[in-house]
Short mmCIF file of C-alpha atoms and ligand atoms in Angstrom, two decimals:
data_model
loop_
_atom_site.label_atom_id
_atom_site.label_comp_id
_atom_site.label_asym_id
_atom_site.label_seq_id
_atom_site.Cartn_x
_atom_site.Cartn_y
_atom_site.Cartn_z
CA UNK A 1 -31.34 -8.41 -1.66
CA UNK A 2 -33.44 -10.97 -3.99
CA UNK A 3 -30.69 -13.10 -4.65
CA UNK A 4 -29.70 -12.64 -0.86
CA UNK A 5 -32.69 -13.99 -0.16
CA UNK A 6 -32.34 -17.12 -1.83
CA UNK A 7 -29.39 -18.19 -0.35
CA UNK A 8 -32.29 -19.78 2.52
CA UNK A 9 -32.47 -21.58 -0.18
CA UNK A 10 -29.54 -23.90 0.10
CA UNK A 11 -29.98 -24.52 3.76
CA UNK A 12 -33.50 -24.69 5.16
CA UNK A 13 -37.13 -26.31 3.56
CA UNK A 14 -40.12 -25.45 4.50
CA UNK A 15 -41.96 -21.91 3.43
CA UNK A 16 -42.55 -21.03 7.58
CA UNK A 17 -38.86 -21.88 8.37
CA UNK A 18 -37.61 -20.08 5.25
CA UNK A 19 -39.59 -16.69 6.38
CA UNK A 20 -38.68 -16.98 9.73
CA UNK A 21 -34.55 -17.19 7.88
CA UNK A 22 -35.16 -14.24 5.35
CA UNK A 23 -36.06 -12.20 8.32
CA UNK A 24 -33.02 -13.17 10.53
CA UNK A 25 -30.96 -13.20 7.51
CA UNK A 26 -32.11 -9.62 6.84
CA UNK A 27 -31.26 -8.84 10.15
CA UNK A 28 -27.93 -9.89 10.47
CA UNK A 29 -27.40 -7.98 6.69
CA UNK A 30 -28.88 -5.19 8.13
CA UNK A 31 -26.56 -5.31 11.54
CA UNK A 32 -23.46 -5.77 9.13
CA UNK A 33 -24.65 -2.48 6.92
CA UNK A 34 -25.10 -0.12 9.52
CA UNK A 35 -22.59 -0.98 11.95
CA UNK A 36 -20.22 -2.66 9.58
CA UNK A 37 -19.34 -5.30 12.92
CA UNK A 38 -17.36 -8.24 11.60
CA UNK A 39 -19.31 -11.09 9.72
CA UNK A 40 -21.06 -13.19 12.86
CA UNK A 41 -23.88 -14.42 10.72
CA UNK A 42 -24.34 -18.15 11.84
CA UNK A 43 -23.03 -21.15 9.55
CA UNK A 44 -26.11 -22.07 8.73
CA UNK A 45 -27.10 -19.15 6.42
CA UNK A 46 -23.61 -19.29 4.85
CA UNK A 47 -23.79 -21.48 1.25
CA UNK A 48 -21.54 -24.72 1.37
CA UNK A 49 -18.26 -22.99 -0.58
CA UNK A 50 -18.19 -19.74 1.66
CA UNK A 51 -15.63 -20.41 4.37
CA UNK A 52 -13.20 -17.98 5.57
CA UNK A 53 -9.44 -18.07 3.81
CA UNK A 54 -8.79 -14.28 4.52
CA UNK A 55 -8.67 -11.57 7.40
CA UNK A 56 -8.97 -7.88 6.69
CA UNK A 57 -8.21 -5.47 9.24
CA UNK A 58 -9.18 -2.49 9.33
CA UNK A 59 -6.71 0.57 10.68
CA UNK A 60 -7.89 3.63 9.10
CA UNK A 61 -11.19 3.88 7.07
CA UNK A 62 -11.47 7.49 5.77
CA UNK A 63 -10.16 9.34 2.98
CA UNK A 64 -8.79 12.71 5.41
CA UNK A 65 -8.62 14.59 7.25
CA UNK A 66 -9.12 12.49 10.37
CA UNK A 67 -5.66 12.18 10.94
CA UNK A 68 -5.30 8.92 13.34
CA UNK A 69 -7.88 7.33 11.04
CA UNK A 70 -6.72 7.19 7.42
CA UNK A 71 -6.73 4.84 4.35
CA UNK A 72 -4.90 1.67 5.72
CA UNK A 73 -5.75 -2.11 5.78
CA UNK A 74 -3.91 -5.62 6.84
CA UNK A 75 -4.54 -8.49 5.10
CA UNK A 76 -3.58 -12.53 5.50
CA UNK A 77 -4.44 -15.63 5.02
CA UNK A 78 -6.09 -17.23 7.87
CA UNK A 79 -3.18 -20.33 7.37
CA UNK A 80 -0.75 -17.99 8.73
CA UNK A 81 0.39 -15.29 10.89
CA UNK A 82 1.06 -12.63 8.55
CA UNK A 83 0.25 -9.98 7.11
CA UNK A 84 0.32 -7.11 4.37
CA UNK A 85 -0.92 -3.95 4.90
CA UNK A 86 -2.50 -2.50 2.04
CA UNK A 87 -1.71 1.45 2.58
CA UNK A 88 -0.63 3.17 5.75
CA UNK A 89 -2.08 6.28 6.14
CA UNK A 90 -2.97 5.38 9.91
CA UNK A 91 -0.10 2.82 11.13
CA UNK A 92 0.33 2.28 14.77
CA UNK A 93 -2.82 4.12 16.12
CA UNK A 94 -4.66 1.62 13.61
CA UNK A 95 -2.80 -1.58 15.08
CA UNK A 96 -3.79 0.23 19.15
CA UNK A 97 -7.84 0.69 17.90
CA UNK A 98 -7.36 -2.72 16.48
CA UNK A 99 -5.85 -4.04 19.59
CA UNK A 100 -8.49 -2.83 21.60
CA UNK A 101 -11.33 -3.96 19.71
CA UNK A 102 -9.81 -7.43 20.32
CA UNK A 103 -9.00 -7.90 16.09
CA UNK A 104 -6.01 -9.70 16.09
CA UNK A 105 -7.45 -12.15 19.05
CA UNK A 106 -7.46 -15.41 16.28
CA UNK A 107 -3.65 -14.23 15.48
CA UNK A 108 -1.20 -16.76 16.78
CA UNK A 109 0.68 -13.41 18.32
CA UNK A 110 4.49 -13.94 18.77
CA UNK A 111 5.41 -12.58 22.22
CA UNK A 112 8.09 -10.63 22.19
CA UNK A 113 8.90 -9.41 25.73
CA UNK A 114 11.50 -6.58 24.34
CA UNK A 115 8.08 -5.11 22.32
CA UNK A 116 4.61 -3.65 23.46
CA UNK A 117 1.49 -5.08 21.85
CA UNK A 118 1.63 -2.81 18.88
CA UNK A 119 5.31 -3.35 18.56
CA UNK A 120 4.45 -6.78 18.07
CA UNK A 121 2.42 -6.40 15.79
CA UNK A 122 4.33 -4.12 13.90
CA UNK A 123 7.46 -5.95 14.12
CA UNK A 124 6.60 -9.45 13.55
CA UNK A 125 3.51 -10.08 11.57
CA UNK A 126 3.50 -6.43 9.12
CA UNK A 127 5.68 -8.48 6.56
CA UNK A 128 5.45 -5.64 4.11
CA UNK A 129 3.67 -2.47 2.61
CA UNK A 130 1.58 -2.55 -0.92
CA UNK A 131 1.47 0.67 -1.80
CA UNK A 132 -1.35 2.51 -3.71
CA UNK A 133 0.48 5.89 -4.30
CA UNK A 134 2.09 8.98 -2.72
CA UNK A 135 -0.64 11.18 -1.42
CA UNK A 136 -0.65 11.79 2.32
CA UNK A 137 -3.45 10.23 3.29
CA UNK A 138 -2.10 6.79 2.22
CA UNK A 139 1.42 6.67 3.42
CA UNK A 140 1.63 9.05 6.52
CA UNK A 141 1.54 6.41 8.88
CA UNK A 142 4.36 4.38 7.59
CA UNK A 143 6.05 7.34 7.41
CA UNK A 144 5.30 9.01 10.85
CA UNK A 145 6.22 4.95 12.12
CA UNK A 146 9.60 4.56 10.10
CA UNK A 147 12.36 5.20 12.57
CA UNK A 148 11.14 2.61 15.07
CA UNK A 149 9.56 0.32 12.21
CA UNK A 150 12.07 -3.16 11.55
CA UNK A 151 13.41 -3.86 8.26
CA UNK A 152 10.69 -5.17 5.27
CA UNK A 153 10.09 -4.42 1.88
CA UNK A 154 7.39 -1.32 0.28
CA UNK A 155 6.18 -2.49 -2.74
CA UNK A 156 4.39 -0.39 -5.53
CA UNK A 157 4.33 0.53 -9.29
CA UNK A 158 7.89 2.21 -10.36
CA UNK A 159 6.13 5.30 -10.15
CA UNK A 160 5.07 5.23 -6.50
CA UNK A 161 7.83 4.31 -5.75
CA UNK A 162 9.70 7.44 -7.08
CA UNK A 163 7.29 9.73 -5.49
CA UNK A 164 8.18 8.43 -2.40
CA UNK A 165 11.78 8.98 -3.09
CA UNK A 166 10.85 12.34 -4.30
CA UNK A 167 8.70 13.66 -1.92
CA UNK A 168 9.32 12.13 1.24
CA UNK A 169 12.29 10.12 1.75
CA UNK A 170 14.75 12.86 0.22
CA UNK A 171 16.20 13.81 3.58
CA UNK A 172 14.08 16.75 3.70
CA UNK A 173 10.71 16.02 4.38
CA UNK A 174 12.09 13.09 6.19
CA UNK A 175 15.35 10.50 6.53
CA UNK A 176 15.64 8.09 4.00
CA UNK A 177 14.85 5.15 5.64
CA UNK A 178 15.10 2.75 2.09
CA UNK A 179 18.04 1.20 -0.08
CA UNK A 180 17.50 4.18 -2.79
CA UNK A 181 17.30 7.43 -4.07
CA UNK A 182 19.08 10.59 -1.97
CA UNK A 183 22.29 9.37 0.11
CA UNK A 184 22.93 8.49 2.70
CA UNK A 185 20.78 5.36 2.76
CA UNK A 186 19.40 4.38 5.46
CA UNK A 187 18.90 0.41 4.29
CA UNK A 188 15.87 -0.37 6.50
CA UNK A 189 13.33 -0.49 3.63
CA UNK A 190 13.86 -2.50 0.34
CA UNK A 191 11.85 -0.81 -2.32
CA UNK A 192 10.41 -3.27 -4.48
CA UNK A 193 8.84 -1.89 -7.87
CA UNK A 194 6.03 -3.94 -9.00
CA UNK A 195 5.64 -4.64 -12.78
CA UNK A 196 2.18 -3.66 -14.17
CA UNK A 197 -0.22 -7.29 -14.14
CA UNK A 198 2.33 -8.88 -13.62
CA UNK A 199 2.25 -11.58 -10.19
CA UNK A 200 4.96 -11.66 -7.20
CA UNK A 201 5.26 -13.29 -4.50
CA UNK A 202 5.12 -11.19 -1.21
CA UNK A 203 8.42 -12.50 0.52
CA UNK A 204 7.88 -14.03 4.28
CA UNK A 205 3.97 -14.35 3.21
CA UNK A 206 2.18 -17.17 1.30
CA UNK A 207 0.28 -13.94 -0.77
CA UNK A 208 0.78 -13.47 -4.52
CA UNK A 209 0.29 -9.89 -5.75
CA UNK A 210 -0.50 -8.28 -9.40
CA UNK A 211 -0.70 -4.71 -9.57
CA UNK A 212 -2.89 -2.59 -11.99
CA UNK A 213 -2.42 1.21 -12.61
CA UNK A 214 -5.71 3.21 -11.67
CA UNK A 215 -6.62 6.49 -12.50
CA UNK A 216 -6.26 9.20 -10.13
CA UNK A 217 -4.75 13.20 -10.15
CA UNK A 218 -0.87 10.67 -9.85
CA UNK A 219 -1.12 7.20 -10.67
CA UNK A 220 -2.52 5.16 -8.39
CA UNK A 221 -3.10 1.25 -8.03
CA UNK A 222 -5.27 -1.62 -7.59
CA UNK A 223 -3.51 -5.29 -5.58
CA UNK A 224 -5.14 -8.63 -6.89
CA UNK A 225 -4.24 -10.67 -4.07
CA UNK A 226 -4.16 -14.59 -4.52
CA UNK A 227 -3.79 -17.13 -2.15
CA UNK A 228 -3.84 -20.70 -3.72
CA UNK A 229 -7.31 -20.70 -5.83
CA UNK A 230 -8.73 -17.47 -3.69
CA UNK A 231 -8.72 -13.53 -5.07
CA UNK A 232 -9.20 -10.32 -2.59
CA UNK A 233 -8.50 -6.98 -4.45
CA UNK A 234 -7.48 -3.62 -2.65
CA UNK A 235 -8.29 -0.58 -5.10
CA UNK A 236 -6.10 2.62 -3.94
CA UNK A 237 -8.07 5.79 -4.87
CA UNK A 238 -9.88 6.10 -8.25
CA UNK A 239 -11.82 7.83 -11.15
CA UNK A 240 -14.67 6.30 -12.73
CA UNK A 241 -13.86 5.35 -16.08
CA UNK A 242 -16.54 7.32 -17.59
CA UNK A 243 -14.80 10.62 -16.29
CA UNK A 244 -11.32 9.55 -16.57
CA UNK A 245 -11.14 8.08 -19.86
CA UNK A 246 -8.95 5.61 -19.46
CA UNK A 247 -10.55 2.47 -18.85
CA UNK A 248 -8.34 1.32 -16.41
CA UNK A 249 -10.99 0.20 -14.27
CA UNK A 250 -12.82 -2.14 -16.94
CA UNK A 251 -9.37 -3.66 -16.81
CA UNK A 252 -8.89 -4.81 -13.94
CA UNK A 253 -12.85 -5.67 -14.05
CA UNK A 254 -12.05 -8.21 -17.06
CA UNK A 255 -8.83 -9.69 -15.43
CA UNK A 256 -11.39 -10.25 -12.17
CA UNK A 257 -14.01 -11.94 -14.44
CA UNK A 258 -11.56 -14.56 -16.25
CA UNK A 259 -9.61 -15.24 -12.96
CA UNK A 260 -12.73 -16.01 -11.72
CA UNK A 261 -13.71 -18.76 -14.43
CA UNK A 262 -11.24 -20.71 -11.96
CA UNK A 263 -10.94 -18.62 -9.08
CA UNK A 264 -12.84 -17.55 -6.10
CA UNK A 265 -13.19 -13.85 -5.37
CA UNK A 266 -13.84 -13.31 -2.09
CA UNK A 267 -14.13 -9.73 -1.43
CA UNK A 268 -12.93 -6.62 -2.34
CA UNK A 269 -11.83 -3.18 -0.63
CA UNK A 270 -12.79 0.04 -2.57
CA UNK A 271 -13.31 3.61 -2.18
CA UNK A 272 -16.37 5.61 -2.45
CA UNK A 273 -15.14 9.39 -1.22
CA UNK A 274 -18.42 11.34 -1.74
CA UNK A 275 -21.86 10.91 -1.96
CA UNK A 276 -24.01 11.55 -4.84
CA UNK A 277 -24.43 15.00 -4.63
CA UNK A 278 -20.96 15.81 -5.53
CA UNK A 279 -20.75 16.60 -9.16
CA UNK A 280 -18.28 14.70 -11.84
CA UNK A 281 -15.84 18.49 -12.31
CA UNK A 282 -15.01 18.19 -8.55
CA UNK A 283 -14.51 14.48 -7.71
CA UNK A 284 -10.93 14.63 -8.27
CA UNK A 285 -10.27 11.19 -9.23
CA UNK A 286 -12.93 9.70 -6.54
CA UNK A 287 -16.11 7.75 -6.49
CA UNK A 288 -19.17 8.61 -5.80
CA UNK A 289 -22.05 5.35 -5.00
CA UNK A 290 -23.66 5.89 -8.26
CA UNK A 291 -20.03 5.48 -10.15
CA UNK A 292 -19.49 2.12 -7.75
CA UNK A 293 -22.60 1.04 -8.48
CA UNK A 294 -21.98 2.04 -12.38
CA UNK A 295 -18.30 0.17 -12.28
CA UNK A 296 -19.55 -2.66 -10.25
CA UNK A 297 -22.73 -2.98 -12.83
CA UNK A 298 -20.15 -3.56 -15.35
CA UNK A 299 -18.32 -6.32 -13.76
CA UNK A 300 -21.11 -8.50 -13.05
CA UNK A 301 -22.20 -7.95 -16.79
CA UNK A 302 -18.64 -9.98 -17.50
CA UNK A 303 -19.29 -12.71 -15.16
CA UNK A 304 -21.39 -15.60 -16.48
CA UNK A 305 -22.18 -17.22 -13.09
CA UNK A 306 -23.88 -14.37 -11.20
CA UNK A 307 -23.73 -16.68 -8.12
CA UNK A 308 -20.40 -15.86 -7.60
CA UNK A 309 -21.70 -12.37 -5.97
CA UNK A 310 -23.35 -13.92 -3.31
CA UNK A 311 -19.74 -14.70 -1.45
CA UNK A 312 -17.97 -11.10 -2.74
CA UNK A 313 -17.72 -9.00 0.34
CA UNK A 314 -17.54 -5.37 -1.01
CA UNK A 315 -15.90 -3.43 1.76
CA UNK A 316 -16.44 0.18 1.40
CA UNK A 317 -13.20 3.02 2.00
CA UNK A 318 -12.23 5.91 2.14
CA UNK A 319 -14.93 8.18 3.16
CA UNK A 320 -14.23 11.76 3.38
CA UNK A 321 -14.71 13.02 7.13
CA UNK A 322 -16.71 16.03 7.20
CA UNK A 323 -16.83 19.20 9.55
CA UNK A 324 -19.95 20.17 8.34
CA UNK A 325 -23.10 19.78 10.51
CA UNK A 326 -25.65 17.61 10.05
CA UNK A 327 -26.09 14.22 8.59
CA UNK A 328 -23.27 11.82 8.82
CA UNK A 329 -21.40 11.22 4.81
CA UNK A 330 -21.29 7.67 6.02
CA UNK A 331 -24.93 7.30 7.01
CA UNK A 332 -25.96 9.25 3.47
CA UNK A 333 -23.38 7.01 1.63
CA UNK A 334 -24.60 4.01 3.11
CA UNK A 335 -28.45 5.04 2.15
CA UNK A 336 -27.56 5.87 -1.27
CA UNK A 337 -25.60 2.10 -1.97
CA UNK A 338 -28.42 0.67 -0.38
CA UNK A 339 -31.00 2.56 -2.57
CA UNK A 340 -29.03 1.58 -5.75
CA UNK A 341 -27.88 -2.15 -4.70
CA UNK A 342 -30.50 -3.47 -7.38
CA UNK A 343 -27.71 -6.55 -8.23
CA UNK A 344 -27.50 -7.47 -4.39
CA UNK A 345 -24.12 -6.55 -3.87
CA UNK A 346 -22.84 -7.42 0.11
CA UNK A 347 -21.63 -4.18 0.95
CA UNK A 348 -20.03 -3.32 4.12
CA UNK A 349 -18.67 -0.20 5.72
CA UNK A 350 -15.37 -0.17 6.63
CA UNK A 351 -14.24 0.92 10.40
CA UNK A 352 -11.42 1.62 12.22
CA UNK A 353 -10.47 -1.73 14.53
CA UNK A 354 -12.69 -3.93 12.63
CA UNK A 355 -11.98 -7.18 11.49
CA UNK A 356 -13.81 -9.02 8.98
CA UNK A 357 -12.93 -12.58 7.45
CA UNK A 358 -14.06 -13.54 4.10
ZN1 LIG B 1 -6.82 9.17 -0.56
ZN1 LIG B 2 -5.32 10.06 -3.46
#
């Protein structure tokens, strides 16, 4: 919040003026915490390198069992009209909450009178899938969506890409809709498997991509996006390295640090399934906001100019939906980042039919 604070710095003189800004400033963080609206905050408080290159939005926020409401993001760069959705746990009831909540209202929409709105969407600007891996809750929309989906490529790690084959598109639990595994194939998806750190282009988008494996029950994934000298990573479900053991998150935490030597990171989506009551035994490959905070404590400690973090939009996923009565997990998860954010980390809440640009 400190170093918040000083962005007033930049922008405005005078100690009156600048109190009057900390307090509008805090307002407008405050707004963007607890209702997690898209970033309105005027110009004026925003430093001289911060402007928008990419759109994230949001069509399913939570980590199950909402179904209708589940782990799935679109991302481009605001030079163009398309985009990739990270995960598609929630597919077209994502794009309709989206649609109604007027996100895609900057998107040079091509009208196609043979297609509804969310056909559109769907059809003409979804120019792939990335991936994370196989459970449910990440690919049950792009499943549920397949036989009226047009033709584009899935991308993920070799083995995400064979659980999907496995599991679901084995004729069995459902068609096969891509160009592999059980016959006969059904051609409409082209299964691309992604080579651990190392970068593709995403075909029909101006993206690059570089996948790292995460740690998770099966393997799961984190997508460095780049677009010319800007960053944006998605991080599928994870462990903390502590509990896993396998360091893959201080990985892709050093890769973010040296990109960023030349490179702008401008935010980043990650999950944070529990809150802080839930003990280490039972978080099943999750995090917790004491194990974010932990991970993301370690990632500034690489970074030599802390500035940086001032213009990193941390956008919070995967919640778990609860039955249980009484207080909110997102309300308790949002106290607890608050309560530990001593490095001043933007954090936002994700939420279904939200758009943010970063
Ligand atoms: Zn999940
Ligand atoms: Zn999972």
């Amino acid at each position: 919040m400190v170093k918040l604070l000083q962005l007033n710095k930049y922008t405005f003189a005078g100690t009156q003026l600048k109190k009057i800004c900390s307090c509008v400033f805090l307002f407008v963080l405050s707004c963007r915490l607890h209702s997690a609206q898209p970033i309105t905050s005027p110009e004026t408080l925003t430093p001289p390198d911060t402007s928008p290159v990419f759109e994230l939005v949001t069509l399913g926020d939570a980590g199950g069992i909402q179904d209708g409401n589940l782990s799935a993001f679109l991302l481009r760069a605001l030079s163009e009209p398309n985009y990739i959705a990270l995960d598609a746990g929630t597919l077209v009831n994502g794009i309709n909450v989206a649609l109604s909540n007027n996100a895609f209202e900057a998107l040079p929409v091509i009208t196609d009178k043979t297609l509804s709105a969310p056909g559109n969407i769907l059809h003409h600007h979804i120019k792939g899938y990335l991936i994370s891996h196989g459970h449910l809750d990440h690919v049950a929309g792009l499943l549920i969506a397949s036989p009226d989906d047009n033709e584009k490529p899935i991308y993920a790690l070799k083995s995400v890409n064979q659980t999907m084959s496995d599991t679901y598109f084995n004729w069995q639990a459902w068609a096969n809709f891509t160009d592999r595994g059980t016959p006969p194939l059904l051609n409409k998806y082209q299964v691309i498997d992604l080579a651990p750190q190392k970068s593709l282009r995403l075909k029909n988008t101006q993206l690059q991509v570089t996948a790292f494996s995460l740690s998770h029950p099966l393997e799961s994934t984190a997508f460095v996006i780049e677009y010319q000298d800007n960053l944006f990573v998605y991080f599928g479900d994870t462990g903390p390295d502590e509990v896993e053991e396998q360091g893959k998150l201080a990985t892709v935490w050093r890769y973010l640090a040296k990109q960023m030597q030349t490179k702008k990171l401008k935010g980043l989506v990650i999950e944070v399934s529990f809150d802080n009551r839930q003990t280490d035994n039972l978080l099943f490959g999750h995090l917790t906001p004491k194990w974010l905070m932990s991970e993301l404590t370690y990632f500034y400690s690489l970074v030599d100019n802390k500035q940086q973090f001032q213009n990193i939009q941390v956008i919070i996923s995967h919640i778990k939906y609860s039955l249980k009565s009484g207080l909110d997990p997102r309300d308790k998860i949002q106290q607890e980042l608050q309560q530990g954010n001593t490095l001043g980390f933007n954090f936002i809440l994700a939420k279904q039919g939200q758009r943010i640009i970063f």
